[in-house]
Coordinates of N, CA, C and O in Angstrom, one line a residue:
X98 N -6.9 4.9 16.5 CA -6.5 5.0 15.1 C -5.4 4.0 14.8 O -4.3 4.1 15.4
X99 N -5.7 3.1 14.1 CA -4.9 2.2 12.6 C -3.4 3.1 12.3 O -3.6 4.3 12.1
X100 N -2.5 2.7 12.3 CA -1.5 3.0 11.2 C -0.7 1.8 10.9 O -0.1 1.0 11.6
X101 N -0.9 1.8 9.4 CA -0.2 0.8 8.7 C 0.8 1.3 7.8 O 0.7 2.3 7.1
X102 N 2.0 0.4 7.9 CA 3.3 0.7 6.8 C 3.6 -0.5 6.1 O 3.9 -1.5 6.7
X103 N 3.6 -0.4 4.6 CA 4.1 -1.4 4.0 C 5.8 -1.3 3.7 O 6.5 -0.3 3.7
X104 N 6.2 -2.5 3.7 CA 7.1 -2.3 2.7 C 7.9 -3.9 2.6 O 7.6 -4.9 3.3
X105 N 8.8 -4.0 1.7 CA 9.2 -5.2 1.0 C 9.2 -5.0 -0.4 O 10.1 -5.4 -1.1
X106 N 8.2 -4.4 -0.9 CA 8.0 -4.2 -2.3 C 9.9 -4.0 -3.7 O 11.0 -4.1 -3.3
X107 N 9.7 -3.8 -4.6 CA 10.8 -4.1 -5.2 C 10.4 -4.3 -6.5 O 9.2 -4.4 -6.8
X108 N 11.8 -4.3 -7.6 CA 11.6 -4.8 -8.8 C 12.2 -6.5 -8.7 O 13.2 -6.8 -8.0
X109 N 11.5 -7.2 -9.3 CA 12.0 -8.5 -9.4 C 12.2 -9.4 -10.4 O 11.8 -8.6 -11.3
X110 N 12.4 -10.3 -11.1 CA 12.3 -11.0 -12.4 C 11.1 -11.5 -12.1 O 10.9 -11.6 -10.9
X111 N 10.0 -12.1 -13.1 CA 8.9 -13.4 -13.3 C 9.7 -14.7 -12.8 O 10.9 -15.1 -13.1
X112 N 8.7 -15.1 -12.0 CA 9.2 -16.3 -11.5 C 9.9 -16.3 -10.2 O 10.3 -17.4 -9.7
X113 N 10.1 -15.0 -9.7 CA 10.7 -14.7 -8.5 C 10.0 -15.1 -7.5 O 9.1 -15.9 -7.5
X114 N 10.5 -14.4 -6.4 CA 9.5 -14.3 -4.9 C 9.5 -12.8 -4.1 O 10.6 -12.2 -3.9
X115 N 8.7 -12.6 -3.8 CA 8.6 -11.4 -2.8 C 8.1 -11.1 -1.9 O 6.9 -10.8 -2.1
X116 N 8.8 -11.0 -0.2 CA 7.4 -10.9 1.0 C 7.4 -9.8 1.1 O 8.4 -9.1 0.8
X117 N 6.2 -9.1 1.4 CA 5.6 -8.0 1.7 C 5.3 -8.0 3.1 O 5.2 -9.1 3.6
X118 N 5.2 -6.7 4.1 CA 5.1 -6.5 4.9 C 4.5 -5.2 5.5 O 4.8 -4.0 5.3
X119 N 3.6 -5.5 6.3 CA 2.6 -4.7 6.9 C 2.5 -4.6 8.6 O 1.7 -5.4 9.2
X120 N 3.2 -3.7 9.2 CA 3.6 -3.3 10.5 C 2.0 -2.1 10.9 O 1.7 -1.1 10.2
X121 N 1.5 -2.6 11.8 CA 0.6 -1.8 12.3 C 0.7 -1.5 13.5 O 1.2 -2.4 14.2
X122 N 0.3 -0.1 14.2 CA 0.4 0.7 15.1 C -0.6 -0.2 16.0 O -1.2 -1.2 15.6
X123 N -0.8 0.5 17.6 CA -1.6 0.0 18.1 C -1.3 -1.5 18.5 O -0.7 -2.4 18.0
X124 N -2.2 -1.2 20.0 CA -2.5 -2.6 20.6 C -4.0 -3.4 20.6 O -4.6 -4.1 21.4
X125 N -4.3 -3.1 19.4 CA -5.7 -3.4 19.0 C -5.6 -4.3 17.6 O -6.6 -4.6 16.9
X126 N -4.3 -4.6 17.1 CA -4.2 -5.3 16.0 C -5.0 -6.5 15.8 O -5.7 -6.6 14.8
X127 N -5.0 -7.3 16.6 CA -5.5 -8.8 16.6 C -6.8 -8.5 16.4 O -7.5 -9.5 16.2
X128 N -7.4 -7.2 16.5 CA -8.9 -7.3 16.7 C -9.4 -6.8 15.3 O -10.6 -6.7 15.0
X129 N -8.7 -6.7 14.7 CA -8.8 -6.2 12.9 C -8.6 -7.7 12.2 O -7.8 -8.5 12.7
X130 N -9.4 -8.0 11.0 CA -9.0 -8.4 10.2 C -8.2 -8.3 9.1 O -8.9 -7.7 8.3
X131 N -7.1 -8.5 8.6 CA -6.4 -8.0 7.6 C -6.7 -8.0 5.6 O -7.5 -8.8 5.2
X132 N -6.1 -7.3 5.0 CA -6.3 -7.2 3.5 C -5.2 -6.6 3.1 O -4.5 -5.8 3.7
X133 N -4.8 -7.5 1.5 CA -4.3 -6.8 0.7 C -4.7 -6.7 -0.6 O -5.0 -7.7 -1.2
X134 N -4.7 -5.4 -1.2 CA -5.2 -5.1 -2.3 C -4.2 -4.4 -3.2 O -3.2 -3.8 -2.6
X135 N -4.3 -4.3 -4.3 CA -3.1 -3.7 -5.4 C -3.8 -3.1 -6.5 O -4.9 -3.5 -7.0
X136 N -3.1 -1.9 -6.8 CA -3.5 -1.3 -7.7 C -2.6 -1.1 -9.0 O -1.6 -0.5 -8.8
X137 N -2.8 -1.6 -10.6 CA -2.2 -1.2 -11.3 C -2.4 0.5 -12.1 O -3.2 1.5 -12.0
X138 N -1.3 0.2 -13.0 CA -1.8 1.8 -13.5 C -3.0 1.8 -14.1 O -3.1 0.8 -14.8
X139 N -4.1 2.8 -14.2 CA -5.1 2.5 -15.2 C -6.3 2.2 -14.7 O -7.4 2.7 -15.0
X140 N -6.0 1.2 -13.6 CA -6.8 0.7 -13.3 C -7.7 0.8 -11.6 O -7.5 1.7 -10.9
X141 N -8.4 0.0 -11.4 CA -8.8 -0.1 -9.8 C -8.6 -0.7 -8.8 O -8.6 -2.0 -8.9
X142 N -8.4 -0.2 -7.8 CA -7.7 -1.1 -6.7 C -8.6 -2.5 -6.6 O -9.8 -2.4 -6.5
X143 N -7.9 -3.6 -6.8 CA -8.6 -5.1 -6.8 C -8.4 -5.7 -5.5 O -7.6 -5.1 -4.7
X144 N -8.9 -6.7 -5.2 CA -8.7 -7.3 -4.2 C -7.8 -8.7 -4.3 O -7.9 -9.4 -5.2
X145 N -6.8 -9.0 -2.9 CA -5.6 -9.8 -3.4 C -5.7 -10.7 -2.5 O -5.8 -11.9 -2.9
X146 N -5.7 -10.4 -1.3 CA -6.1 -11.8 -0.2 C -6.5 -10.9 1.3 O -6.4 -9.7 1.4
X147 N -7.0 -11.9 2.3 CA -7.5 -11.5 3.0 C -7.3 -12.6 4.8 O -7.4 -13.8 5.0
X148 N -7.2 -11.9 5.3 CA -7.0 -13.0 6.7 C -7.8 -12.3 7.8 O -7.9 -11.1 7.9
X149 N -8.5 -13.3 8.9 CA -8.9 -13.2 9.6 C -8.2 -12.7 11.0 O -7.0 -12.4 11.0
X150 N -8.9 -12.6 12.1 CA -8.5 -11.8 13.8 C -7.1 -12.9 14.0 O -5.9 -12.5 14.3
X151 N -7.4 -14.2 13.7 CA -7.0 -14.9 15.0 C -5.7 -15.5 13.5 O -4.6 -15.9 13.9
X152 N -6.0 -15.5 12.3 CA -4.7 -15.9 11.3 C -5.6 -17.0 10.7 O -5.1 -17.6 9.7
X153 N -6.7 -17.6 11.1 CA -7.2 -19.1 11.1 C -7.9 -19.3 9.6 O -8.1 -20.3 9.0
X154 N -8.2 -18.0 9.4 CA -9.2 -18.2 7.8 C -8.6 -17.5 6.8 O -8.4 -16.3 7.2
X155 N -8.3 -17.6 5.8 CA -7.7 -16.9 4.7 C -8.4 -17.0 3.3 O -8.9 -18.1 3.0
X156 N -8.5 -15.7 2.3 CA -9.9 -16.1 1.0 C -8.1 -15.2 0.3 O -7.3 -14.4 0.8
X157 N -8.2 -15.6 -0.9 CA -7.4 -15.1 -2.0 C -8.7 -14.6 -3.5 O -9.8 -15.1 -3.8
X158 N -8.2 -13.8 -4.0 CA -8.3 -13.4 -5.5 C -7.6 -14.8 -6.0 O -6.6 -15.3 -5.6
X159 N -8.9 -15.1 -7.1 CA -8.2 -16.3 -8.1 C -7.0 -15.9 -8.8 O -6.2 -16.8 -8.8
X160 N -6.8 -14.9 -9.2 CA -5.5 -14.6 -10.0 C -4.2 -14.9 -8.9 O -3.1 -14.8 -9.4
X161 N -4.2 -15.3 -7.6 CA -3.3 -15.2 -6.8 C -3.6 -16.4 -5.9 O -3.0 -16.3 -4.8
X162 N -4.2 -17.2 -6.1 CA -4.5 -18.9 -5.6 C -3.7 -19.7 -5.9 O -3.8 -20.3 -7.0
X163 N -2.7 -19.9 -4.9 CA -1.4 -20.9 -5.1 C -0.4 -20.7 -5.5 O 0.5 -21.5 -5.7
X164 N -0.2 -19.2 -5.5 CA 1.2 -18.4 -5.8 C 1.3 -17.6 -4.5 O 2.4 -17.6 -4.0
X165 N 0.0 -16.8 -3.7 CA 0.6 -16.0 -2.7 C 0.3 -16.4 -1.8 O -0.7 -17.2 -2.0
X166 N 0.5 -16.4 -0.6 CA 0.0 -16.9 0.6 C 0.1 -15.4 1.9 O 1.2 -14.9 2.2
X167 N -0.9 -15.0 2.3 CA -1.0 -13.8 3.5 C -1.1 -14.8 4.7 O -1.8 -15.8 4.8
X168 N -0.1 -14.2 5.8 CA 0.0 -14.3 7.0 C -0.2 -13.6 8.0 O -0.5 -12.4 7.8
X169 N -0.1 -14.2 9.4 CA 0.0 -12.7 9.8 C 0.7 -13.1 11.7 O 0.3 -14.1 12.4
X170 N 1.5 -12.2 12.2 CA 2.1 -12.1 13.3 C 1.4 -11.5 14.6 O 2.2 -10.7 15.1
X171 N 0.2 -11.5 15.5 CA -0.2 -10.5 16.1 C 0.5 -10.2 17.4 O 0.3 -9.3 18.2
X172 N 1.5 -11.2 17.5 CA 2.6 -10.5 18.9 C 3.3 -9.7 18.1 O 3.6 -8.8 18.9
X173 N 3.9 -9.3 16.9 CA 4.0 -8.3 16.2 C 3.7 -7.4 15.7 O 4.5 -6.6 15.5
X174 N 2.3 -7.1 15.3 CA 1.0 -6.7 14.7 C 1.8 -6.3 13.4 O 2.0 -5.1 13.0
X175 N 2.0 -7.3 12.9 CA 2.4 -7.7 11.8 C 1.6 -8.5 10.5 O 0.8 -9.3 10.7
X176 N 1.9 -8.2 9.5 CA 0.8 -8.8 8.3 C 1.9 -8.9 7.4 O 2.6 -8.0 7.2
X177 N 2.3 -10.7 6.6 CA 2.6 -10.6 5.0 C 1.7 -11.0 4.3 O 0.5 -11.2 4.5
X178 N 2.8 -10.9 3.0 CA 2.2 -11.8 1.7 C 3.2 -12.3 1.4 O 4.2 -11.6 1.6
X179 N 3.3 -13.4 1.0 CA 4.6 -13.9 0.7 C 3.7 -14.3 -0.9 O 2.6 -14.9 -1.0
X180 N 4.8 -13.7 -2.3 CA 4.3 -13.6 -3.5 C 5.4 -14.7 -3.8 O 6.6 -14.3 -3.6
X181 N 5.2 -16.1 -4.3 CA 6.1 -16.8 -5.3 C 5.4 -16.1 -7.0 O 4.6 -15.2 -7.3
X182 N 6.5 -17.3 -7.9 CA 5.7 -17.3 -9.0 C 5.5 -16.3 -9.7 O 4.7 -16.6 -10.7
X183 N 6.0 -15.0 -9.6 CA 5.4 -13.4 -9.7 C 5.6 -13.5 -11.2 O 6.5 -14.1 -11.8
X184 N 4.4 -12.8 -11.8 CA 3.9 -12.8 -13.3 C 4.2 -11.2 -13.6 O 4.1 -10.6 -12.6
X185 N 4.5 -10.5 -14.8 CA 4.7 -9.5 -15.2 C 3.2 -8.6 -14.9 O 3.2 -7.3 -14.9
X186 N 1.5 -9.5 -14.7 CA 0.3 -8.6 -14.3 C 0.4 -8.7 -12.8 O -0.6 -8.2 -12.2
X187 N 1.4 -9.1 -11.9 CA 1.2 -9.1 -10.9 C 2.2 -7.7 -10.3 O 2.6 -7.5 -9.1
X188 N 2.4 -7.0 -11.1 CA 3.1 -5.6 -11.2 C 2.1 -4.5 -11.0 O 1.4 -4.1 -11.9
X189 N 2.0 -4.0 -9.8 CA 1.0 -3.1 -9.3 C 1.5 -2.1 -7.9 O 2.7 -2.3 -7.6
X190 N 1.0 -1.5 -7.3 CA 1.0 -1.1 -5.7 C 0.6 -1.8 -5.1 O -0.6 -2.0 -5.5
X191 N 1.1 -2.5 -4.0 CA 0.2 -2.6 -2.9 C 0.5 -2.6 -2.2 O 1.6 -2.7 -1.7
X192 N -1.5 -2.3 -1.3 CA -1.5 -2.0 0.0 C -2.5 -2.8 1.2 O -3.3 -3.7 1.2
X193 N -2.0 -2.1 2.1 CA -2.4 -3.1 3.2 C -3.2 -2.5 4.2 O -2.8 -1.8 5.1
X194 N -4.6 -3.0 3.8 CA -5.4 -2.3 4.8 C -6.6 -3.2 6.1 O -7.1 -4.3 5.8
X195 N -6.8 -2.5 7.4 CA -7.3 -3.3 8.5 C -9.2 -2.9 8.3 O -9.8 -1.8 7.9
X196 N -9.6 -3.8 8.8 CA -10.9 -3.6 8.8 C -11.7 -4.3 10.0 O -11.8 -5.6 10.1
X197 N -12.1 -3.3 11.0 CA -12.2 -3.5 12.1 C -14.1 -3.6 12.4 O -14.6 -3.0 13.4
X198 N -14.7 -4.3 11.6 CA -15.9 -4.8 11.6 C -16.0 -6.2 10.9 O -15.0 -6.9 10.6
X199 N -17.1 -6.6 10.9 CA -17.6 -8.2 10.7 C -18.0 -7.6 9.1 O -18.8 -6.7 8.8
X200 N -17.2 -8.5 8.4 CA -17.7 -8.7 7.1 C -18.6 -9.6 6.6 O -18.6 -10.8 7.0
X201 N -19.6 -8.9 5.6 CA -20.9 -10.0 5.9 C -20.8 -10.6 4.3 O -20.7 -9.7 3.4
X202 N -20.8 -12.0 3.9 CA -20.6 -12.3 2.5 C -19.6 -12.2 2.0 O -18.7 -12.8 2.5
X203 N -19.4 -11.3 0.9 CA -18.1 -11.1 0.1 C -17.6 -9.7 -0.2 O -16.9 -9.3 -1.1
X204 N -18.4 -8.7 1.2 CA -17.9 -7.8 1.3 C -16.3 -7.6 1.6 O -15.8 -6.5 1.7
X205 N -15.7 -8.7 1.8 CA -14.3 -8.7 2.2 C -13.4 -7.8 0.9 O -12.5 -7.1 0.8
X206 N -14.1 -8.3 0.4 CA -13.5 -8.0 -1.2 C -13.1 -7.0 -1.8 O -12.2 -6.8 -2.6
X207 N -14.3 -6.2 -1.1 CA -14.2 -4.5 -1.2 C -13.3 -3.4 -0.5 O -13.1 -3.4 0.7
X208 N -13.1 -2.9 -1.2 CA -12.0 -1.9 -0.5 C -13.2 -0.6 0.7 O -12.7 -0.3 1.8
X209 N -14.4 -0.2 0.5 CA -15.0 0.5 1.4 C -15.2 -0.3 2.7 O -15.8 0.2 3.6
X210 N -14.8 -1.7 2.7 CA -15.0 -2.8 3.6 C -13.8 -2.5 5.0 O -14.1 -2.8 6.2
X211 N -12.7 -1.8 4.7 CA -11.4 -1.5 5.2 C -11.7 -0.7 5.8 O -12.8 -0.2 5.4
X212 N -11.0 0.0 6.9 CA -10.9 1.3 7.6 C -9.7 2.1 7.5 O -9.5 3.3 7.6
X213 N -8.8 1.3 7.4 CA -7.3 2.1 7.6 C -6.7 1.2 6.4 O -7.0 0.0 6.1
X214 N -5.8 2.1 5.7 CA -5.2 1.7 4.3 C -3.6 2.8 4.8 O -3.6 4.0 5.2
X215 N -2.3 1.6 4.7 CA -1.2 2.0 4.0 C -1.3 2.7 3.3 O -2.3 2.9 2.6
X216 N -0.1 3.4 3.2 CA 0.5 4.2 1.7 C 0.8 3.2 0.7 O 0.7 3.6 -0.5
X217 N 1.1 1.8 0.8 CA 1.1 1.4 -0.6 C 3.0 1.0 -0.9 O 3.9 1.7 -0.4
X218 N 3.2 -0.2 -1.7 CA 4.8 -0.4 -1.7 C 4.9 -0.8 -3.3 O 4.2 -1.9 -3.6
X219 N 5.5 -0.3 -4.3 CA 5.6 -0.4 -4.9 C 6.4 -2.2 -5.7 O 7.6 -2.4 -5.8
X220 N 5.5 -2.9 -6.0 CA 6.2 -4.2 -6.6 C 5.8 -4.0 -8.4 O 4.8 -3.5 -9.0
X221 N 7.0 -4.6 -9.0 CA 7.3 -4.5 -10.3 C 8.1 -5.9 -10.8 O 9.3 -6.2 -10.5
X222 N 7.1 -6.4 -11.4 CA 7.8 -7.5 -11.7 C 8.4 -7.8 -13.8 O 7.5 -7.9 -14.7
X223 N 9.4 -7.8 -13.9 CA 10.2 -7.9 -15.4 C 9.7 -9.1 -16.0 O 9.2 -10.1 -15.3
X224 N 9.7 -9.1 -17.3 CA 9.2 -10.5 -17.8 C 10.5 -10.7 -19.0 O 10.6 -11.7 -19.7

């Protein structure tokens, strides 16, 4: 079993920065690929970026291409996002979930794609 904890989340001004952080349980980290997804109110959990076993490949949500960048630590089994640029729609939850199979296409994208999902960190950004 996966356990993941976010946190970093916060209120911030537009135009700020904020890293996020995703601490997972286990000595099986490196063998998951990583995700982060956000949810606003209203709406459905979207897809935000995404990284590979080894840190080498990374896919973003166009709304977040060139503003966020996901990393990841696996002598820590650690995961960020480092959010520049933060827009008042970039105001949602998010969370951070491992997926411990081979994603085929653009199933990355999907949240049923994940196996283990955080609680979620609340970011709020002011305009």
């Amino acid at each position: 079993q996966v356990q993941l904890v976010e946190s970093g989340g916060g209120l911030v001004q537009a135009g700020g920065s904020l890293r996020l952080s995703c601490a997972a349980s286990g000595r099986t980290f490196s063998s998951h690929a990583m995700g982060w997804f956000r949810q606003a109110p209203g709406k459905e959990r979207e897809f935000v970026a995404r990284i590979s076993r080894s840190g080498g490949t990374t896919y973003y949500a166009d709304s977040v291409k060139g503003r966020f960048t996901i990393s990841r630590d696996n002598a820590k089994n650690t995961v960020y996002l480092q959010m520049n640029s933060l827009k008042s729609e970039d105001t949602a939850v998010y969370y951070c979930a491992a997926d411990p199979r081979i994603a085929i296409g653009s199933t990355y994208r999907n949240p049923p794609q994940y196996a283990y999902w955080g609680q979620g960190t609340q970011v709020t950004v002011s305009s």
